[in-house]
Amino acid sequence: MSALARWFLVNGYSVAGYDKTATTLTQSLAAEGMTIHYTEAVDQIPVSFRENPADTLVVYTPAVPVQHAEYVYFSENGFTIQKRSQVLGLLAGRMTTIGVAGTHGKTTTSSMVAHVLRNAGVNCAAFLGGITQNYGTNFLLNEPADDLSKVICVVEADEFDRSFLTLFPEYAIVTSTDADHLDIYGDHNAVLDSFRAFVGQIHESGVLFQREGLGLDGATRATVRNYSLKSGAYHAANLRIEAARFVFDLVYPGGTVPDIRLMIPGFHNVENAVAAAAVALKVGVSAKALRDGLNTYRGVRRRFEYVLDTETMILIDDYAHHPAEVDAFLTSVKALYPNRELTVIFQPHLFSRTRDFAEGFARSLSLADHVVLLPIYPARESPIDGVTSDLILRHVKSISKQISTKEAISSVLRDKKATLVVTVGAGDIDQLVPVLKKDFDTNG
């Protein structure tokens, strides 16, 4: 959403908006010149917008409930209202689009693609789902072009609420199609149907790069190329860990790109890099420029983000909020630090997701030696009877496990004498991270 807001601002439009909570991101947007408020009230909408409904476009996400006072006001007073995905589809449709979809990995993969292209001198725009460490933003603006179809637009294609069905890309990556957002879809088959519909919208002359085994071949008229960590037309070889960095050779139909050294850890991120490399090579990036781009990619905030890395304490923050993501993240952390006990602080996201995947979360979290669960972050949902963090905790098989409040976390970690700590979740657990960093910096 903020990437769209930035696009309109840099193109000369006045931008105002509402968010439920003030964050570093919303404060950055305000500093850039947007008017942002945090109280649900019509009188907080700037007068210049209220007085000109014909000249105002209202953009919203499904996270905004239809009974929201401002949404009701806009609906009843003649404003043009469109979903974020609709507007993104209109903008991307004017350019040559690379859509990156998947229930996991799409933010990292799309930002990798954008960085590799930008680093190689390709004229591109990007609308991403996270703040890139290389650029400090989730939006990259293209250079002016007489023919916008010559500009490449990298888009994180979100399956939530079927938003990605507003996109008709020339090229697409699909990283995963696991069951998720079942509060929206109902069951896994409906999730799969939405991905089949998405790849069915790829241009006939385009290419789908799918993770091996997804089986989307029959749903698209585009050429299909498979990739994965260890097999497929594109894969990694000679994978090893050197000085806490994942190093590998990229194998692709045209040959091998040796010694790619990722700055971001994780087996899953090696696989994401393989996918990003596949599409970058397809659009003309050279093997040398590809390696330079991947070697200088610094990641996305809250995706395997090192907060502290000292001899006495390693603190890593990650956005993982699905059992498969938690499993991939914790597996990689343990591979990097096999001689340290791992403590994970996990905040479940959504009551419905906790209910649907409680045992899966427990299995993934059990990879850690010590598990600390926070209360569920509700986001857009109301509580569900009987659904609490204890649904997960009761199945965890780690050395120690407990539920804690955010206020008590620092003392919990001191009691455990923790030296390797990860904070995991998609709610507001990120607000805990600077508190822990300060505490570890102060007390060691």
Short mmCIF file of C-alpha atoms in Angstrom, two decimals:
data_model
loop_
_atom_site.label_atom_id
_atom_site.label_comp_id
_atom_site.label_asym_id
_atom_site.label_seq_id
_atom_site.Cartn_x
_atom_site.Cartn_y
_atom_site.Cartn_z
CA MET A 1 0.00 0.00 0.00
CA SER A 2 2.79 2.42 0.91
CA ALA A 3 4.55 1.66 -2.38
CA LEU A 4 1.46 2.81 -4.26
CA ALA A 5 1.22 5.89 -2.08
CA ARG A 6 4.83 6.73 -2.91
CA TRP A 7 4.18 6.28 -6.64
CA PHE A 8 1.34 8.81 -6.56
CA LEU A 9 3.36 11.26 -4.46
CA VAL A 10 6.44 11.27 -6.71
CA ASN A 11 4.15 11.69 -9.73
CA GLY A 12 2.71 14.92 -8.35
CA TYR A 13 -0.47 13.85 -6.56
CA SER A 14 -1.54 14.87 -3.07
CA VAL A 15 -1.65 11.81 -0.82
CA ALA A 16 -3.38 11.30 2.52
CA GLY A 17 -4.19 8.15 4.40
CA TYR A 18 -5.30 6.29 7.49
CA ASP A 19 -3.53 3.55 9.41
CA LYS A 20 -4.55 1.87 12.63
CA THR A 21 -1.09 2.16 14.19
CA ALA A 22 1.79 4.58 13.83
CA THR A 23 4.98 2.82 12.73
CA THR A 24 8.41 3.75 11.45
CA LEU A 25 7.03 3.29 7.94
CA THR A 26 4.04 5.62 8.40
CA GLN A 27 6.32 8.20 10.00
CA SER A 28 8.59 7.99 6.94
CA LEU A 29 5.61 8.52 4.65
CA ALA A 30 4.56 11.57 6.63
CA ALA A 31 8.09 12.95 6.42
CA GLU A 32 7.95 12.52 2.64
CA GLY A 33 4.88 14.76 2.47
CA MET A 34 1.81 12.61 3.04
CA THR A 35 -0.91 13.47 5.55
CA ILE A 36 -1.52 10.43 7.76
CA HIS A 37 -3.92 10.01 10.67
CA TYR A 38 -4.53 7.17 13.10
CA THR A 39 -8.00 7.89 14.48
CA GLU A 40 -10.99 6.40 12.70
CA ALA A 41 -12.93 9.62 12.09
CA VAL A 42 -14.25 11.37 8.99
CA ASP A 43 -13.13 14.78 10.23
CA GLN A 44 -9.53 13.52 10.11
CA ILE A 45 -9.72 13.25 6.31
CA PRO A 46 -8.20 16.45 4.87
CA VAL A 47 -10.82 18.96 3.76
CA SER A 48 -9.29 19.22 0.29
CA PHE A 49 -10.18 15.57 -0.31
CA ARG A 50 -13.63 15.71 1.26
CA GLU A 51 -14.60 18.72 -0.87
CA ASN A 52 -13.51 17.12 -4.17
CA PRO A 53 -14.89 13.60 -4.47
CA ALA A 54 -14.78 13.72 -8.27
CA ASP A 55 -11.01 14.36 -8.21
CA THR A 56 -10.16 11.93 -5.42
CA LEU A 57 -9.24 8.27 -5.77
CA VAL A 58 -9.73 6.18 -2.63
CA VAL A 59 -7.48 3.11 -2.45
CA TYR A 60 -7.99 0.50 0.24
CA THR A 61 -6.94 -3.00 1.24
CA PRO A 62 -9.19 -5.84 2.45
CA ALA A 63 -7.72 -5.26 5.92
CA VAL A 64 -10.12 -2.30 6.18
CA PRO A 65 -13.54 -3.54 7.34
CA VAL A 66 -16.57 -2.37 5.38
CA GLN A 67 -18.03 -0.84 8.55
CA HIS A 68 -15.02 1.45 8.97
CA ALA A 69 -16.40 4.98 9.42
CA GLU A 70 -14.25 6.50 6.70
CA TYR A 71 -14.95 3.70 4.22
CA VAL A 72 -18.69 4.21 4.82
CA TYR A 73 -18.28 7.95 4.25
CA PHE A 74 -16.46 7.47 0.96
CA SER A 75 -19.01 4.86 -0.18
CA GLU A 76 -21.97 7.14 0.52
CA ASN A 77 -20.55 10.34 -0.98
CA GLY A 78 -19.67 9.54 -4.56
CA PHE A 79 -15.95 8.81 -4.27
CA THR A 80 -14.20 6.44 -6.66
CA ILE A 81 -13.05 3.50 -4.52
CA GLN A 82 -10.67 0.81 -5.72
CA LYS A 83 -8.73 -1.97 -4.05
CA ARG A 84 -4.97 -1.66 -3.85
CA SER A 85 -4.67 -4.63 -6.20
CA GLN A 86 -6.85 -2.97 -8.86
CA VAL A 87 -4.74 0.18 -8.90
CA LEU A 88 -1.53 -1.82 -8.93
CA GLY A 89 -2.82 -3.84 -11.87
CA LEU A 90 -3.60 -0.66 -13.83
CA LEU A 91 -0.12 0.79 -13.26
CA ALA A 92 1.74 -2.46 -13.94
CA GLY A 93 -0.32 -3.11 -17.06
CA ARG A 94 1.36 -0.21 -18.81
CA MET A 95 4.79 -1.83 -18.42
CA THR A 96 6.37 -5.25 -19.01
CA THR A 97 5.48 -7.02 -15.80
CA ILE A 98 7.30 -9.64 -13.76
CA GLY A 99 4.84 -10.97 -11.18
CA VAL A 100 6.28 -12.83 -8.20
CA ALA A 101 3.68 -14.95 -6.40
CA GLY A 102 3.67 -17.61 -3.71
CA THR A 103 2.43 -18.26 -0.21
CA HIS A 104 6.05 -17.91 1.00
CA GLY A 105 9.12 -16.17 -0.37
CA LYS A 106 7.55 -13.63 -2.68
CA THR A 107 8.80 -10.51 -0.88
CA THR A 108 12.42 -11.65 -0.83
CA THR A 109 12.30 -13.03 -4.37
CA SER A 110 10.65 -9.95 -5.89
CA SER A 111 13.07 -7.59 -4.15
CA MET A 112 15.99 -9.78 -5.34
CA VAL A 113 14.73 -9.49 -8.92
CA ALA A 114 14.34 -5.73 -8.59
CA HIS A 115 17.84 -5.29 -7.17
CA VAL A 116 19.49 -7.50 -9.78
CA LEU A 117 17.76 -5.55 -12.57
CA ARG A 118 18.53 -2.14 -11.05
CA ASN A 119 22.14 -3.14 -10.37
CA ALA A 120 22.48 -4.30 -14.00
CA GLY A 121 21.25 -0.96 -15.35
CA VAL A 122 17.83 -2.19 -16.49
CA ASN A 123 15.13 0.49 -16.47
CA CYS A 124 12.64 -0.92 -13.97
CA ALA A 125 10.01 -0.04 -11.43
CA ALA A 126 9.14 -2.18 -8.43
CA PHE A 127 6.19 -2.49 -6.05
CA LEU A 128 7.31 -4.67 -3.17
CA GLY A 129 5.82 -6.02 0.05
CA GLY A 130 8.73 -5.12 2.31
CA ILE A 131 11.39 -2.47 2.88
CA THR A 132 14.57 -3.38 0.98
CA GLN A 133 17.83 -2.96 2.84
CA ASN A 134 19.57 -1.82 -0.36
CA TYR A 135 17.22 1.07 -1.02
CA GLY A 136 15.38 1.71 2.24
CA THR A 137 12.03 1.55 0.47
CA ASN A 138 9.43 -0.83 -0.96
CA PHE A 139 9.12 1.20 -4.17
CA LEU A 140 11.54 1.77 -7.01
CA LEU A 141 10.70 4.42 -9.58
CA ASN A 142 11.69 3.83 -13.20
CA GLU A 143 13.51 6.31 -15.36
CA PRO A 144 11.29 8.30 -17.78
CA ALA A 145 10.56 6.41 -20.99
CA ASP A 146 8.70 7.34 -24.19
CA ASP A 147 7.46 3.76 -24.41
CA LEU A 148 6.47 2.40 -20.99
CA SER A 149 6.21 -1.10 -22.41
CA LYS A 150 10.01 -1.09 -22.53
CA VAL A 151 10.13 -0.56 -18.77
CA ILE A 152 10.12 -3.67 -16.58
CA CYS A 153 7.80 -3.56 -13.58
CA VAL A 154 8.53 -6.02 -10.76
CA VAL A 155 5.40 -6.68 -8.71
CA GLU A 156 4.91 -8.75 -5.59
CA ALA A 157 1.77 -10.61 -6.61
CA ASP A 158 -0.31 -11.20 -3.48
CA GLU A 159 -2.67 -14.17 -3.33
CA PHE A 160 -4.54 -12.77 -0.32
CA ASP A 161 -8.12 -11.99 -1.34
CA ARG A 162 -7.08 -13.12 -4.86
CA SER A 163 -5.45 -9.72 -5.36
CA PHE A 164 -2.96 -11.04 -7.93
CA LEU A 165 -5.77 -11.69 -10.40
CA THR A 166 -5.58 -8.02 -11.42
CA LEU A 167 -2.16 -8.74 -12.97
CA PHE A 168 -1.44 -10.02 -16.49
CA PRO A 169 2.33 -10.46 -16.44
CA GLU A 170 4.74 -11.31 -19.23
CA TYR A 171 6.83 -13.29 -16.76
CA ALA A 172 5.89 -14.85 -13.45
CA ILE A 173 7.53 -16.72 -10.61
CA VAL A 174 5.52 -18.96 -8.28
CA THR A 175 7.49 -19.98 -5.21
CA SER A 176 4.88 -22.01 -3.30
CA THR A 177 1.17 -22.81 -3.16
CA ASP A 178 0.72 -24.09 0.40
CA ALA A 179 -2.57 -23.82 2.26
CA ASP A 180 -2.88 -20.33 3.76
CA HIS A 181 -5.46 -17.56 4.19
CA LEU A 182 -8.08 -20.23 4.78
CA ASP A 183 -10.26 -17.55 6.40
CA ILE A 184 -10.57 -16.20 2.85
CA TYR A 185 -10.34 -19.34 0.73
CA GLY A 186 -11.97 -22.00 2.90
CA ASP A 187 -9.72 -24.87 1.83
CA HIS A 188 -6.45 -25.65 0.06
CA ASN A 189 -8.13 -26.53 -3.23
CA ALA A 190 -9.48 -23.00 -3.49
CA VAL A 191 -5.97 -21.64 -2.90
CA LEU A 192 -4.66 -23.85 -5.71
CA ASP A 193 -7.47 -22.71 -8.00
CA SER A 194 -6.47 -19.09 -7.48
CA PHE A 195 -2.86 -19.83 -8.41
CA ARG A 196 -4.03 -21.70 -11.52
CA ALA A 197 -6.08 -18.65 -12.46
CA PHE A 198 -3.07 -16.38 -11.90
CA VAL A 199 -0.71 -18.37 -14.12
CA GLY A 200 -3.50 -18.60 -16.69
CA GLN A 201 -3.18 -14.82 -17.08
CA ILE A 202 0.50 -14.89 -18.05
CA HIS A 203 0.94 -13.76 -21.66
CA GLU A 204 1.05 -16.65 -24.09
CA SER A 205 4.51 -15.51 -25.25
CA GLY A 206 5.73 -15.26 -21.66
CA VAL A 207 7.36 -17.64 -19.19
CA LEU A 208 6.27 -19.17 -15.90
CA PHE A 209 9.11 -20.06 -13.54
CA GLN A 210 7.60 -22.44 -11.00
CA ARG A 211 9.18 -24.21 -8.08
CA GLU A 212 9.58 -27.83 -9.09
CA GLY A 213 6.62 -29.96 -8.05
CA LEU A 214 3.92 -27.29 -8.02
CA GLY A 215 2.23 -28.77 -11.09
CA LEU A 216 0.90 -25.57 -12.62
CA ASP A 217 1.98 -26.55 -16.14
CA GLY A 218 -1.49 -27.32 -17.43
CA ALA A 219 -2.98 -24.06 -16.19
CA THR A 220 -0.99 -21.71 -18.43
CA ARG A 221 -0.35 -21.16 -22.13
CA ALA A 222 3.06 -19.68 -21.31
CA THR A 223 6.34 -21.58 -21.48
CA VAL A 224 7.06 -23.30 -18.16
CA ARG A 225 10.50 -23.62 -16.56
CA ASN A 226 11.10 -25.42 -13.26
CA TYR A 227 13.54 -24.42 -10.55
CA SER A 228 14.36 -25.59 -7.04
CA LEU A 229 17.18 -25.77 -4.55
CA LYS A 230 18.69 -28.98 -5.93
CA SER A 231 17.03 -29.86 -9.25
CA GLY A 232 15.18 -28.47 -12.25
CA ALA A 233 16.32 -26.39 -15.22
CA TYR A 234 17.61 -23.86 -12.68
CA HIS A 235 19.13 -25.01 -9.39
CA ALA A 236 22.00 -24.58 -6.95
CA ALA A 237 25.08 -26.82 -6.91
CA ASN A 238 28.10 -27.06 -4.63
CA LEU A 239 26.11 -25.40 -1.84
CA ARG A 240 28.14 -24.69 1.30
CA ILE A 241 28.38 -22.33 4.26
CA GLU A 242 31.52 -20.18 4.46
CA ALA A 243 31.95 -17.59 7.22
CA ALA A 244 28.19 -17.65 7.93
CA ARG A 245 27.36 -17.01 4.25
CA PHE A 246 25.60 -19.38 1.89
CA VAL A 247 27.75 -19.93 -1.22
CA PHE A 248 26.64 -21.84 -4.32
CA ASP A 249 26.96 -22.25 -8.07
CA LEU A 250 23.90 -21.47 -10.16
CA VAL A 251 23.15 -24.10 -12.79
CA TYR A 252 20.95 -22.91 -15.67
CA PRO A 253 20.27 -24.08 -19.23
CA GLY A 254 23.04 -21.85 -20.61
CA GLY A 255 25.75 -23.00 -18.21
CA THR A 256 26.89 -22.26 -14.65
CA VAL A 257 27.43 -19.08 -12.67
CA PRO A 258 30.00 -20.00 -10.01
CA ASP A 259 30.53 -18.75 -6.46
CA ILE A 260 27.42 -16.70 -5.72
CA ARG A 261 27.84 -15.53 -2.13
CA LEU A 262 24.56 -14.45 -0.55
CA MET A 263 24.64 -11.77 2.13
CA ILE A 264 21.33 -13.10 3.48
CA PRO A 265 21.37 -16.58 5.06
CA GLY A 266 18.99 -19.46 4.58
CA PHE A 267 18.49 -22.51 2.38
CA HIS A 268 15.13 -21.02 1.40
CA ASN A 269 16.85 -17.81 0.32
CA VAL A 270 19.24 -19.76 -1.90
CA GLU A 271 16.16 -21.19 -3.61
CA ASN A 272 14.65 -17.71 -3.87
CA ALA A 273 17.90 -16.53 -5.45
CA VAL A 274 17.69 -19.33 -8.03
CA ALA A 275 14.20 -18.15 -8.99
CA ALA A 276 15.28 -14.51 -9.20
CA ALA A 277 18.27 -15.51 -11.32
CA ALA A 278 16.09 -17.46 -13.73
CA VAL A 279 13.87 -14.52 -14.63
CA ALA A 280 16.77 -12.04 -14.64
CA LEU A 281 18.69 -14.16 -17.15
CA LYS A 282 15.53 -14.47 -19.27
CA VAL A 283 15.15 -10.68 -19.59
CA GLY A 284 18.78 -10.27 -20.65
CA VAL A 285 20.88 -9.76 -17.54
CA SER A 286 24.38 -11.18 -18.09
CA ALA A 287 25.83 -13.91 -15.89
CA LYS A 288 28.41 -11.49 -14.46
CA ALA A 289 25.82 -8.80 -13.70
CA LEU A 290 23.59 -11.47 -12.16
CA ARG A 291 26.32 -12.60 -9.76
CA ASP A 292 27.19 -9.00 -8.87
CA GLY A 293 23.53 -8.28 -8.14
CA LEU A 294 22.94 -11.34 -5.96
CA ASN A 295 26.23 -10.82 -4.12
CA THR A 296 25.24 -7.27 -3.17
CA TYR A 297 21.61 -7.96 -2.29
CA ARG A 298 21.19 -7.10 1.41
CA GLY A 299 17.71 -8.45 2.01
CA VAL A 300 14.41 -7.09 3.27
CA ARG A 301 13.65 -5.80 6.71
CA ARG A 302 12.17 -8.51 8.93
CA ARG A 303 13.34 -11.30 6.60
CA PHE A 304 16.23 -13.04 8.37
CA GLU A 305 17.31 -9.62 9.62
CA TYR A 306 20.28 -9.56 11.97
CA VAL A 307 19.55 -7.15 14.82
CA LEU A 308 22.58 -8.12 16.93
CA ASP A 309 25.57 -10.25 16.00
CA THR A 310 28.22 -10.32 18.72
CA GLU A 311 30.25 -13.00 20.49
CA THR A 312 27.75 -13.06 23.36
CA MET A 313 24.41 -12.52 21.59
CA ILE A 314 22.86 -13.16 18.20
CA LEU A 315 19.38 -11.68 17.71
CA ILE A 316 17.57 -12.28 14.41
CA ASP A 317 14.11 -11.03 13.41
CA ASP A 318 11.88 -12.68 10.81
CA TYR A 319 8.37 -12.18 9.43
CA ALA A 320 7.56 -15.92 9.17
CA HIS A 321 3.90 -16.56 10.00
CA HIS A 322 3.14 -19.94 8.41
CA PRO A 323 4.46 -23.33 9.58
CA ALA A 324 6.45 -23.86 6.36
CA GLU A 325 8.10 -20.45 6.74
CA VAL A 326 8.92 -21.05 10.39
CA ASP A 327 10.40 -24.45 9.53
CA ALA A 328 12.59 -23.03 6.74
CA PHE A 329 13.80 -20.17 8.92
CA LEU A 330 14.63 -22.22 12.01
CA THR A 331 16.31 -24.97 9.95
CA SER A 332 18.65 -22.38 8.44
CA VAL A 333 19.40 -20.74 11.81
CA LYS A 334 20.34 -24.10 13.31
CA ALA A 335 22.59 -24.89 10.32
CA LEU A 336 24.43 -21.60 10.83
CA TYR A 337 24.82 -21.99 14.60
CA PRO A 338 24.86 -25.73 15.39
CA ASN A 339 26.64 -25.25 18.72
CA ARG A 340 24.23 -22.75 20.29
CA GLU A 341 20.89 -23.42 21.94
CA LEU A 342 18.16 -21.68 19.98
CA THR A 343 15.43 -19.66 21.68
CA VAL A 344 12.46 -18.61 19.54
CA ILE A 345 9.89 -15.98 20.49
CA PHE A 346 6.84 -16.49 18.28
CA GLN A 347 3.73 -14.35 17.97
CA PRO A 348 0.90 -16.22 16.21
CA HIS A 349 -0.87 -14.10 13.58
CA LEU A 350 -4.67 -14.39 13.27
CA PHE A 351 -7.00 -16.57 15.33
CA SER A 352 -8.10 -18.48 12.22
CA ARG A 353 -4.53 -19.27 11.13
CA THR A 354 -3.67 -20.44 14.65
CA ARG A 355 -6.74 -22.69 14.68
CA ASP A 356 -6.04 -24.11 11.22
CA PHE A 357 -2.30 -24.75 11.65
CA ALA A 358 -1.71 -25.18 15.39
CA GLU A 359 -0.06 -28.60 15.12
CA GLY A 360 2.01 -27.50 12.12
CA PHE A 361 3.30 -24.49 14.03
CA ALA A 362 4.14 -26.75 16.98
CA ARG A 363 6.16 -29.12 14.78
CA SER A 364 8.10 -26.26 13.23
CA LEU A 365 8.74 -24.47 16.52
CA SER A 366 9.95 -27.72 18.08
CA LEU A 367 13.12 -27.31 16.01
CA ALA A 368 14.13 -24.74 18.64
CA ASP A 369 15.50 -25.67 22.05
CA HIS A 370 13.37 -23.12 23.88
CA VAL A 371 9.99 -21.78 22.73
CA VAL A 372 8.29 -18.66 24.06
CA LEU A 373 4.84 -17.86 22.67
CA LEU A 374 3.17 -14.46 22.79
CA PRO A 375 -0.62 -14.02 22.72
CA ILE A 376 -2.20 -14.15 19.25
CA TYR A 377 -2.06 -10.95 17.21
CA PRO A 378 -5.64 -10.52 15.93
CA ALA A 379 -5.04 -8.19 12.96
CA ARG A 380 -8.40 -7.95 11.17
CA GLU A 381 -10.11 -10.70 13.19
CA SER A 382 -12.28 -10.93 16.28
CA PRO A 383 -11.40 -13.61 18.87
CA ILE A 384 -12.54 -17.19 18.26
CA ASP A 385 -13.73 -19.16 21.27
CA GLY A 386 -11.09 -21.58 22.53
CA VAL A 387 -8.37 -20.33 20.18
CA THR A 388 -5.31 -19.13 22.09
CA SER A 389 -1.55 -19.62 21.86
CA ASP A 390 -1.98 -22.66 24.08
CA LEU A 391 -3.35 -24.55 21.05
CA ILE A 392 0.21 -24.46 19.71
CA LEU A 393 2.07 -24.75 23.01
CA ARG A 394 0.47 -28.04 24.05
CA HIS A 395 2.03 -29.82 21.03
CA VAL A 396 5.54 -28.26 21.21
CA LYS A 397 8.26 -30.80 22.09
CA SER A 398 11.20 -28.49 22.87
CA ILE A 399 13.38 -28.58 26.00
CA SER A 400 11.34 -25.74 27.47
CA LYS A 401 8.19 -23.95 26.42
CA GLN A 402 5.98 -21.21 27.85
CA ILE A 403 3.59 -18.37 27.08
CA SER A 404 4.70 -14.87 28.01
CA THR A 405 3.64 -11.27 27.64
CA LYS A 406 5.84 -8.90 25.68
CA GLU A 407 6.56 -6.99 28.90
CA ALA A 408 8.08 -10.07 30.53
CA ILE A 409 10.22 -11.26 27.63
CA SER A 410 13.46 -9.60 28.72
CA SER A 411 13.39 -11.29 32.11
CA VAL A 412 12.47 -14.63 30.51
CA LEU A 413 15.53 -14.45 28.27
CA ARG A 414 17.81 -13.46 31.15
CA ASP A 415 16.59 -16.48 33.11
CA LYS A 416 17.44 -18.74 30.16
CA LYS A 417 20.86 -17.10 29.67
CA ALA A 418 20.02 -17.08 25.97
CA THR A 419 22.76 -16.37 23.42
CA LEU A 420 20.86 -17.13 20.18
CA VAL A 421 17.41 -15.56 20.01
CA VAL A 422 15.00 -15.19 17.11
CA THR A 423 11.79 -13.15 17.06
CA VAL A 424 9.23 -14.48 14.61
CA GLY A 425 5.78 -13.36 13.46
CA ALA A 426 3.77 -10.99 11.26
CA GLY A 427 2.00 -8.97 13.96
CA ASP A 428 3.48 -6.23 16.12
CA ILE A 429 6.32 -8.36 17.51
CA ASP A 430 8.70 -6.09 15.59
CA GLN A 431 7.98 -3.41 18.21
CA LEU A 432 9.60 -5.74 20.76
CA VAL A 433 12.85 -6.03 18.79
CA PRO A 434 14.39 -2.61 19.63
CA VAL A 435 13.52 -3.19 23.28
CA LEU A 436 15.41 -6.49 23.28
CA LYS A 437 18.33 -4.97 21.40
CA LYS A 438 18.64 -2.18 23.94
CA ASP A 439 18.37 -4.65 26.80
CA PHE A 440 21.08 -6.92 25.37
CA ASP A 441 23.30 -3.94 24.57
CA THR A 442 22.94 -2.71 28.14
CA ASN A 443 23.16 -5.96 30.07
CA GLY A 444 25.15 -8.18 27.70
#
